[in-house]
Coordinates of C-alpha atoms and ligand atoms in Angstrom, one line a residue:
M1215 CA 0.3 -1.1 -14.1
N1216 CA 1.8 -0.5 -17.5
A1217 CA 5.5 0.6 -16.6
A1218 CA 6.2 3.3 -18.9
V1219 CA 3.3 5.1 -20.2
P1220 CA 1.5 6.2 -17.4
F1221 CA 4.3 7.8 -15.5
Q1222 CA 5.0 9.8 -18.3
A1223 CA 1.6 10.7 -19.0
M1224 CA 1.2 12.1 -15.7
A1225 CA 4.0 14.6 -15.6
G1226 CA 2.5 18.2 -15.2
A1227 CA -1.2 16.7 -15.1
M1228 CA -1.8 17.0 -11.1
P1229 CA -5.1 17.5 -9.6
P1230 CA -5.5 20.3 -7.3
Q1231 CA -4.1 20.3 -3.8
D1232 CA -7.4 20.2 -2.1
L1233 CA -8.5 16.5 -0.2
P1234 CA -11.2 15.0 -2.5
Q1235 CA -14.8 15.5 -1.5
A1236 CA -16.7 12.0 -0.4
Q1237 CA -17.9 10.3 -3.6
E1238 CA -20.1 7.3 -4.3
P1239 CA -18.0 4.8 -5.6
S1240 CA -17.7 4.8 -9.7
A1241 CA -19.6 2.0 -11.5
A1242 CA -16.2 0.7 -12.8
R1243 CA -15.3 0.5 -9.0
R1244 CA -18.3 -1.4 -8.0
A1245 CA -18.6 -3.8 -10.6
G1246 CA -15.0 -4.3 -10.2
E1247 CA -13.9 -8.0 -10.1
V1248 CA -12.6 -9.8 -6.6
I1249 CA -9.1 -9.3 -7.0
L1250 CA -8.0 -10.5 -3.4
D1251 CA -10.3 -12.9 -1.4
V1252 CA -9.5 -13.3 2.6
K1253 CA -11.6 -16.3 3.7
N1254 CA -11.5 -17.1 7.4
I1255 CA -8.1 -16.0 8.5
S1256 CA -7.2 -16.7 11.9
L1257 CA -3.9 -15.9 13.3
A1258 CA -2.5 -16.5 17.1
F1259 CA 0.8 -15.5 19.0
G1260 CA 0.4 -17.9 21.6
G1261 CA -2.5 -16.9 23.6
V1262 CA -2.9 -13.7 22.0
K1263 CA -5.6 -14.0 19.0
A1264 CA -4.7 -11.6 16.9
L1265 CA -7.3 -12.6 13.8
T1266 CA -10.2 -14.7 14.5
D1267 CA -12.3 -16.0 11.4
I1268 CA -11.6 -12.7 9.2
S1269 CA -13.3 -12.9 5.7
F1270 CA -13.6 -10.0 3.3
D1271 CA -12.7 -9.3 -0.5
V1272 CA -11.0 -6.7 -2.5
R1273 CA -12.2 -5.6 -5.7
E1274 CA -10.4 -4.3 -8.5
H1275 CA -9.1 -0.7 -8.8
E1276 CA -11.2 -0.1 -5.5
V1277 CA -9.8 2.1 -2.4
R1278 CA -10.4 -0.8 0.4
A1279 CA -9.6 0.7 4.0
I1280 CA -8.9 -1.1 7.1
I1281 CA -10.0 0.7 10.3
G1282 CA -9.8 -0.1 14.0
P1283 CA -8.6 0.7 17.3
N1284 CA -5.0 0.0 18.2
G1285 CA -4.4 -3.4 18.5
A1286 CA -7.2 -4.5 16.6
G1287 CA -5.0 -6.9 13.8
K1288 CA -5.0 -4.4 11.1
S1289 CA -1.3 -4.7 10.4
S1290 CA -1.1 -8.6 11.2
M1291 CA -4.2 -8.7 8.7
L1292 CA -1.5 -7.1 5.9
N1293 CA 1.3 -9.2 7.3
C1294 CA -0.8 -12.3 6.4
I1295 CA -1.7 -10.6 3.1
N1296 CA 1.8 -10.4 2.2
G1297 CA 3.5 -13.4 3.3
V1298 CA 5.4 -11.7 6.4
Y1299 CA 3.2 -14.2 9.1
Q1300 CA 1.4 -17.5 8.1
P1301 CA -2.1 -17.6 9.8
Q1302 CA -3.0 -21.0 11.4
Q1303 CA -6.2 -21.0 9.6
G1304 CA -7.8 -19.8 6.2
A1305 CA -6.9 -19.0 2.7
I1306 CA -5.8 -15.8 0.7
T1307 CA -6.3 -15.9 -2.8
F1308 CA -4.9 -13.5 -5.5
R1309 CA -6.9 -13.5 -8.9
G1310 CA -8.0 -17.1 -8.0
Q1311 CA -4.1 -18.0 -6.9
T1312 CA -3.9 -19.1 -3.3
F1313 CA -1.4 -17.3 -1.6
T1314 CA -1.4 -18.4 2.2
H1315 CA 1.7 -20.4 2.1
M1316 CA 3.8 -18.1 0.2
N1317 CA 6.5 -15.8 1.4
S1318 CA 6.6 -12.1 1.1
R1319 CA 9.0 -12.5 -2.0
Q1320 CA 6.9 -14.3 -3.5
V1321 CA 3.5 -12.6 -3.1
A1322 CA 5.5 -9.4 -4.5
E1323 CA 6.2 -11.2 -7.4
M1324 CA 2.5 -11.7 -8.0
G1325 CA 2.0 -8.2 -7.8
V1326 CA 1.3 -7.0 -4.2
A1327 CA 3.5 -4.4 -2.6
R1328 CA 3.1 -2.9 0.9
T1329 CA 4.4 0.0 2.6
F1330 CA 5.3 -0.1 6.4
Q1331 CA 3.8 1.4 9.5
N1332 CA 7.4 1.7 10.8
L1333 CA 9.4 3.0 7.4
A1334 CA 11.6 0.0 6.5
L1335 CA 14.0 2.4 4.2
F1336 CA 17.8 2.5 4.2
K1337 CA 18.3 6.1 6.0
G1338 CA 22.0 6.5 5.0
M1339 CA 21.1 5.7 1.2
S1340 CA 19.5 8.5 -1.5
V1341 CA 16.3 8.6 -2.1
L1342 CA 16.8 7.5 -5.9
D1343 CA 18.7 4.4 -4.3
N1344 CA 16.2 3.4 -1.8
I1345 CA 13.3 3.4 -4.5
M1346 CA 15.7 1.7 -6.5
T1347 CA 15.6 -1.3 -4.4
G1348 CA 12.0 -1.9 -5.5
R1349 CA 13.3 -2.6 -8.8
N1350 CA 15.2 -5.6 -7.6
L1351 CA 12.3 -8.0 -8.3
R1352 CA 12.2 -6.8 -11.8
M1353 CA 15.9 -7.4 -12.3
K1354 CA 16.9 -10.0 -14.6
S1355 CA 20.8 -10.1 -14.5
N1356 CA 22.6 -12.1 -12.0
L1357 CA 24.3 -10.4 -9.0
L1358 CA 28.0 -10.6 -10.7
L1359 CA 26.7 -8.9 -13.9
Q1360 CA 25.1 -6.3 -12.2
A1361 CA 28.0 -5.5 -10.0
L1362 CA 30.4 -5.4 -13.0
R1363 CA 27.9 -3.1 -14.9
V1364 CA 28.5 -4.8 -18.4
G1365 CA 26.7 -5.1 -21.5
P1366 CA 23.2 -6.0 -20.9
A1367 CA 23.2 -5.5 -16.8
L1368 CA 24.7 -2.1 -17.8
R1369 CA 21.8 -1.5 -20.1
E1370 CA 19.1 -3.1 -17.7
E1371 CA 20.2 -0.8 -14.8
I1372 CA 20.1 2.3 -17.4
R1373 CA 16.2 1.1 -18.1
H1374 CA 15.7 0.6 -14.4
R1375 CA 17.0 4.1 -13.5
E1376 CA 14.9 5.8 -15.9
F1377 CA 11.4 4.2 -14.5
V1378 CA 12.8 5.1 -11.2
E1379 CA 13.1 9.2 -12.3
R1380 CA 9.7 9.0 -13.4
I1381 CA 8.4 7.8 -10.1
I1382 CA 10.4 10.7 -8.4
D1383 CA 9.1 13.0 -10.7
F1384 CA 5.5 11.6 -10.0
L1385 CA 6.0 11.9 -6.2
E1386 CA 7.5 15.4 -6.7
I1387 CA 10.6 14.7 -5.1
Q1388 CA 13.1 15.6 -7.7
A1389 CA 14.7 18.3 -5.3
H1390 CA 15.6 15.6 -2.7
R1391 CA 16.7 12.7 -5.4
K1392 CA 20.3 12.7 -4.3
S1393 CA 19.6 13.1 -0.3
P1394 CA 20.0 10.8 2.1
V1395 CA 16.6 9.4 3.3
G1396 CA 17.3 10.0 7.1
Q1397 CA 17.7 13.7 6.2
L1398 CA 14.5 14.4 5.1
P1399 CA 11.1 15.3 7.0
Y1400 CA 9.0 12.4 7.8
G1401 CA 6.4 13.3 5.4
L1402 CA 8.7 13.0 2.7
Q1403 CA 10.5 9.8 3.8
K1404 CA 6.7 8.1 3.9
R1405 CA 6.6 9.5 0.2
V1406 CA 9.8 7.4 -0.6
D1407 CA 8.5 4.4 1.0
L1408 CA 5.3 4.8 -1.3
G1409 CA 8.1 5.4 -4.2
R1410 CA 10.0 1.8 -3.4
A1411 CA 6.5 0.3 -3.3
L1412 CA 5.6 1.9 -6.5
A1413 CA 8.9 0.7 -7.9
M1414 CA 7.5 -2.9 -8.1
E1415 CA 4.7 -2.0 -10.6
P1416 CA 2.1 -3.9 -8.1
Q1417 CA -1.2 -4.4 -9.0
V1418 CA -2.3 -4.2 -5.3
L1419 CA -0.9 -1.6 -3.0
L1420 CA -1.1 -2.5 0.7
L1421 CA -0.5 0.8 2.8
D1422 CA -0.2 0.7 6.7
E1423 CA -0.9 4.0 8.1
P1424 CA 0.9 5.9 5.2
M1425 CA -0.3 9.2 6.9
A1426 CA 0.4 8.5 10.3
G1427 CA 2.2 11.3 12.2
M1428 CA 1.9 13.7 9.1
N1429 CA 0.6 17.5 9.4
V1430 CA -2.3 18.4 7.2
E1431 CA -0.5 19.5 4.4
E1432 CA 1.2 16.4 4.2
K1433 CA -1.7 14.3 4.5
Q1434 CA -3.3 15.9 1.7
D1435 CA -0.4 15.5 -0.6
M1436 CA -0.3 11.7 0.4
C1437 CA -4.0 11.2 -0.1
R1438 CA -3.3 13.3 -3.6
F1439 CA -0.8 10.6 -4.4
I1440 CA -2.9 7.6 -3.3
L1441 CA -6.0 8.7 -5.2
D1442 CA -3.7 9.5 -8.6
V1443 CA -2.1 6.0 -8.5
N1444 CA -5.5 4.5 -7.8
D1445 CA -6.7 6.4 -10.9
E1446 CA -4.3 6.9 -13.2
F1447 CA -2.5 3.3 -13.1
G1448 CA -5.6 1.6 -11.9
T1449 CA -3.6 0.1 -8.8
T1450 CA -6.1 -1.5 -6.1
I1451 CA -5.5 -0.2 -3.1
V1452 CA -5.9 -1.3 0.6
L1453 CA -5.0 1.4 3.1
I1454 CA -4.9 0.9 6.9
E1455 CA -5.6 4.9 8.5
H1456 CA -6.6 6.2 11.7
D1457 CA -8.1 9.3 10.2
M1458 CA -11.5 9.0 10.0
G1459 CA -11.5 12.1 7.6
V1460 CA -9.2 10.8 5.5
V1461 CA -11.0 7.1 5.6
M1462 CA -14.2 8.7 4.8
D1463 CA -12.9 10.8 2.0
I1464 CA -11.1 8.2 -0.3
S1465 CA -12.2 4.5 0.3
D1466 CA -14.8 3.0 -1.4
R1467 CA -15.3 0.2 1.2
V1468 CA -14.1 -0.4 4.7
V1469 CA -13.8 -3.2 6.8
V1470 CA -13.8 -2.7 10.8
L1471 CA -11.7 -4.8 13.0
D1472 CA -11.9 -4.8 16.8
Y1473 CA -9.7 -7.4 19.0
G1474 CA -9.2 -9.9 16.0
K1475 CA -12.6 -10.1 14.8
K1476 CA -14.7 -7.9 12.1
I1477 CA -17.4 -6.1 13.4
G1478 CA -18.2 -4.0 10.1
D1479 CA -17.8 -4.2 6.6
G1480 CA -19.0 -1.7 3.6
T1481 CA -19.6 1.7 1.9
P1482 CA -18.4 4.4 4.5
Q1483 CA -21.5 5.6 5.2
E1484 CA -22.5 2.2 6.1
V1485 CA -19.8 1.6 8.4
R1486 CA -20.2 5.1 10.0
S1487 CA -23.7 4.3 10.9
N1488 CA -23.0 0.9 12.3
P1489 CA -24.0 0.4 16.2
E1490 CA -21.0 -1.8 16.6
V1491 CA -18.7 0.3 15.2
I1492 CA -19.5 3.1 16.7
R1493 CA -19.7 1.3 20.3
A1494 CA -15.8 0.0 19.1
Y1495 CA -14.8 3.7 18.6
L1496 CA -17.1 5.5 21.5
G1497 CA -17.5 2.9 24.0
G1498 CA -14.7 3.6 26.0
E1499 CA -13.0 0.2 26.2
H1500 CA -9.9 1.3 24.4
Ligands
ATP2334 N1 4.9 -10.2 16.2 C1 3.9 -10.4 17.1 N2 4.1 -11.3 18.6 C2 3.1 -11.1 19.3 N3 2.0 -10.3 19.3 C3 2.0 -9.8 18.1 C4 2.9 -9.7 16.8 N4 2.0 -8.9 15.9 C5 1.2 -8.7 16.8 N5 0.9 -8.9 17.9 C6 -0.6 -8.9 18.5 O1 -1.5 -8.9 17.8 C7 -2.6 -8.2 18.4 C8 -3.0 -7.1 16.9 O2 -1.8 -6.3 16.7 P1 -1.5 -5.3 15.3 O3 -0.3 -4.7 15.4 O4 -2.0 -6.1 13.9 O5 -2.8 -4.2 15.6 P2 -3.0 -2.9 14.7 O6 -4.7 -2.9 14.7 O7 -2.3 -3.1 13.6 O8 -2.8 -1.9 16.1 P3 -2.0 -0.4 15.5 O9 -3.1 0.3 15.2 O10 -1.6 -0.3 16.9 O11 -0.8 -0.5 14.6 C9 -1.9 -6.9 19.2 O12 -2.5 -7.8 20.3 C10 -0.3 -7.3 19.2 O13 0.3 -7.2 20.4
MG2335 MG1 -0.7 -1.4 12.9

């Protein structure tokens, strides 16, 4: 994502509030190069097989959903991609470079950011300072210079704060910029978490249930922001979501997991009519 231009360009150019209608993926998305390649990933915790031989790819600029019943392995998959978990088998490559044994910071530095199923924000800190933590990765001055706030460190901090202000404008949370995050409604806290991830200027954004616990209006807002990030900045999105309406509406392709295995992969329409997927969701086993 180009840092300066898109956020400025976004100001005052928001699309309508309504959820977008289901669409065929655009030609650009269909033709996108593979940016993230997950090959034969297996992950176990003692005797619990969280993931078994999972393979799928993510193309540049697409919205790729991961769905599946509770405990299917969705969050574990994101944790493998962003270096929180080290899978016992398989490989993950990003633009041809292998990720598998990198830690979270190294993965983030390569351009992959994420939000968390359970918010990982500093509740007592302001919205602005929370989003600023996403910029740490991009700070060049050492900690001492930052603490003293002198010379180049001060100029750098000003630049980063300007960037964060643009994210705050983009996410329409200007009125809350100085509020402690813990005092905001849950839907806005999720938006701040998205802002923190955007502050890292990711090429790929991993979203773990960004709409969980939201009311309809908050979900519509979050869908709009996700699609705006995808459209305006070209950011590739990998999205875990339980709300099937949202998945069908905003994703280009969907991976379906069940008990740690992949049982479906295709367009929303293909996945919706896949008998194994229907059985997993309707079979009553979960
Ligand atoms: N750190 C861990 N230690 C032990 N077991 C774990 C750990 N993380 C996940 N698991 C197990 O791995 C399996 C997959 O869990 P995961 O959280 O990835 O599922 P999920 O699809 O994200 O579920 P949900 O929809 O409830 O968020 C579960 O059986 C879970 O208990
Ligand atoms: Mg999960």
